[in-house]
């Protein structure tokens, strides 16, 4: 049974920091690229950050310099360190795992992040 479980969401003030975690089980974790997406009600799901199996990272422009994605293959966990948070970062954040060949993808249930004063 494949499972991705997010944690670390919550309420934070603008300018604050938060670290999200996603623990994976049931997959060969190191063989997967890991992604963080976010979604606001009424809007499309947005890819926020990615990390390849080799450790290369990428970010959407709006979070560059503020968010950092990392992974710990010994713990089968991917992280999203968020700093200098803005109200527009408010969303449900989803963890996603992808294996290109053969293609497989899995999703977590999401964790709410609210940035508000």
mmCIF file of N, CA, C and O in Angstrom, residues 3-4 16 20 23 25 29 33 39 41 46-47 49 54 79 82-83 89 93-95 104 106 116:
data_model
loop_
_atom_site.group_PDB
_atom_site.id
_atom_site.type_symbol
_atom_site.label_atom_id
_atom_site.label_comp_id
_atom_site.label_asym_id
_atom_site.label_seq_id
_atom_site.Cartn_x
_atom_site.Cartn_y
_atom_site.Cartn_z
ATOM 1 N N UNK A 3 1.576 5.143 0.400
ATOM 2 C CA UNK A 3 1.022 6.215 1.199
ATOM 3 C C UNK A 3 1.991 7.386 1.257
ATOM 4 O O UNK A 3 3.189 7.207 1.466
ATOM 5 N N UNK A 4 1.466 8.594 1.055
ATOM 6 C CA UNK A 4 2.193 9.831 1.264
ATOM 7 C C UNK A 4 1.427 10.627 2.302
ATOM 8 O O UNK A 4 0.252 10.928 2.110
ATOM 9 N N UNK A 16 6.571 34.907 8.651
ATOM 10 C CA UNK A 16 6.961 33.759 9.438
ATOM 11 C C UNK A 16 7.449 32.598 8.594
ATOM 12 O O UNK A 16 7.530 32.682 7.371
ATOM 13 N N UNK A 20 7.065 21.964 6.052
ATOM 14 C CA UNK A 20 6.190 20.851 5.742
ATOM 15 C C UNK A 20 7.006 19.584 5.544
ATOM 16 O O UNK A 20 8.124 19.627 5.035
ATOM 17 N N UNK A 23 6.021 12.088 4.414
ATOM 18 C CA UNK A 23 6.608 10.776 4.630
ATOM 19 C C UNK A 23 5.984 9.772 3.676
ATOM 20 O O UNK A 23 4.757 9.633 3.632
ATOM 21 N N UNK A 25 5.695 5.816 2.049
ATOM 22 C CA UNK A 25 5.857 4.397 2.318
ATOM 23 C C UNK A 25 5.289 3.608 1.146
ATOM 24 O O UNK A 25 4.413 4.087 0.428
ATOM 25 N N UNK A 29 11.607 4.980 -2.576
ATOM 26 C CA UNK A 29 11.583 6.437 -2.472
ATOM 27 C C UNK A 29 12.680 7.114 -3.280
ATOM 28 O O UNK A 29 12.442 8.110 -3.963
ATOM 29 N N UNK A 33 11.089 11.246 -8.236
ATOM 30 C CA UNK A 33 11.122 12.688 -8.070
ATOM 31 C C UNK A 33 9.988 13.073 -7.135
ATOM 32 O O UNK A 33 8.917 12.467 -7.161
ATOM 33 N N UNK A 39 -2.892 24.415 -3.783
ATOM 34 C CA UNK A 39 -4.151 24.732 -4.430
ATOM 35 C C UNK A 39 -5.018 25.582 -3.521
ATOM 36 O O UNK A 39 -5.192 25.269 -2.345
ATOM 37 N N UNK A 41 -8.933 27.261 -3.218
ATOM 38 C CA UNK A 41 -10.269 26.996 -3.761
ATOM 39 C C UNK A 41 -10.578 27.847 -4.987
ATOM 40 O O UNK A 41 -10.348 29.056 -4.988
ATOM 41 N N UNK A 46 -1.075 24.284 -8.434
ATOM 42 C CA UNK A 46 0.160 24.892 -8.886
ATOM 43 C C UNK A 46 1.358 24.106 -8.377
ATOM 44 O O UNK A 46 1.441 23.786 -7.187
ATOM 45 N N UNK A 47 2.297 23.815 -9.262
ATOM 46 C CA UNK A 47 3.544 23.191 -8.857
ATOM 47 C C UNK A 47 4.425 24.235 -8.192
ATOM 48 O O UNK A 47 4.769 25.247 -8.797
ATOM 49 N N UNK A 49 7.425 23.380 -5.991
ATOM 50 C CA UNK A 49 8.826 22.992 -5.908
ATOM 51 C C UNK A 49 8.987 21.538 -6.286
ATOM 52 O O UNK A 49 8.085 20.723 -6.074
ATOM 53 N N UNK A 54 18.138 12.687 -8.080
ATOM 54 C CA UNK A 54 19.526 13.080 -7.935
ATOM 55 C C UNK A 54 19.747 14.312 -7.084
ATOM 56 O O UNK A 54 20.901 14.698 -6.857
ATOM 57 N N UNK A 79 10.816 17.450 2.322
ATOM 58 C CA UNK A 79 10.479 18.611 3.126
ATOM 59 C C UNK A 79 10.289 19.838 2.253
ATOM 60 O O UNK A 79 10.863 19.950 1.172
ATOM 61 N N UNK A 82 9.578 26.757 4.310
ATOM 62 C CA UNK A 82 8.978 27.989 3.818
ATOM 63 C C UNK A 82 9.321 29.124 4.769
ATOM 64 O O UNK A 82 9.104 29.017 5.977
ATOM 65 N N UNK A 83 9.842 30.210 4.226
ATOM 66 C CA UNK A 83 10.179 31.376 5.019
ATOM 67 C C UNK A 83 9.627 32.623 4.340
ATOM 68 O O UNK A 83 9.210 32.585 3.187
ATOM 69 N N UNK A 89 0.567 32.865 -0.071
ATOM 70 C CA UNK A 89 1.032 31.489 0.058
ATOM 71 C C UNK A 89 -0.029 30.584 0.678
ATOM 72 O O UNK A 89 0.159 29.365 0.731
ATOM 73 N N UNK A 93 -1.396 22.406 0.639
ATOM 74 C CA UNK A 93 -0.153 21.944 0.035
ATOM 75 C C UNK A 93 -0.175 20.424 -0.069
ATOM 76 O O UNK A 93 -0.453 19.729 0.913
ATOM 77 N N UNK A 94 0.143 19.925 -1.265
ATOM 78 C CA UNK A 94 0.098 18.500 -1.557
ATOM 79 C C UNK A 94 1.474 17.969 -1.912
ATOM 80 O O UNK A 94 2.203 18.583 -2.695
ATOM 81 N N UNK A 95 1.794 16.826 -1.379
ATOM 82 C CA UNK A 95 3.007 16.104 -1.722
ATOM 83 C C UNK A 95 2.715 15.160 -2.883
ATOM 84 O O UNK A 95 1.660 14.518 -2.918
ATOM 85 N N UNK A 104 4.561 6.304 -12.899
ATOM 86 C CA UNK A 104 3.718 6.153 -11.722
ATOM 87 C C UNK A 104 3.690 7.481 -10.991
ATOM 88 O O UNK A 104 4.686 8.210 -10.960
ATOM 89 N N UNK A 106 1.830 9.387 -7.322
ATOM 90 C CA UNK A 106 1.057 9.250 -6.101
ATOM 91 C C UNK A 106 0.909 10.603 -5.440
ATOM 92 O O UNK A 106 1.774 11.473 -5.579
ATOM 93 N N UNK A 116 -1.722 34.575 7.774
ATOM 94 C CA UNK A 116 -2.638 35.658 8.107
ATOM 95 C C UNK A 116 -2.208 36.324 9.398
ATOM 96 O O UNK A 116 -1.685 35.682 10.305
#
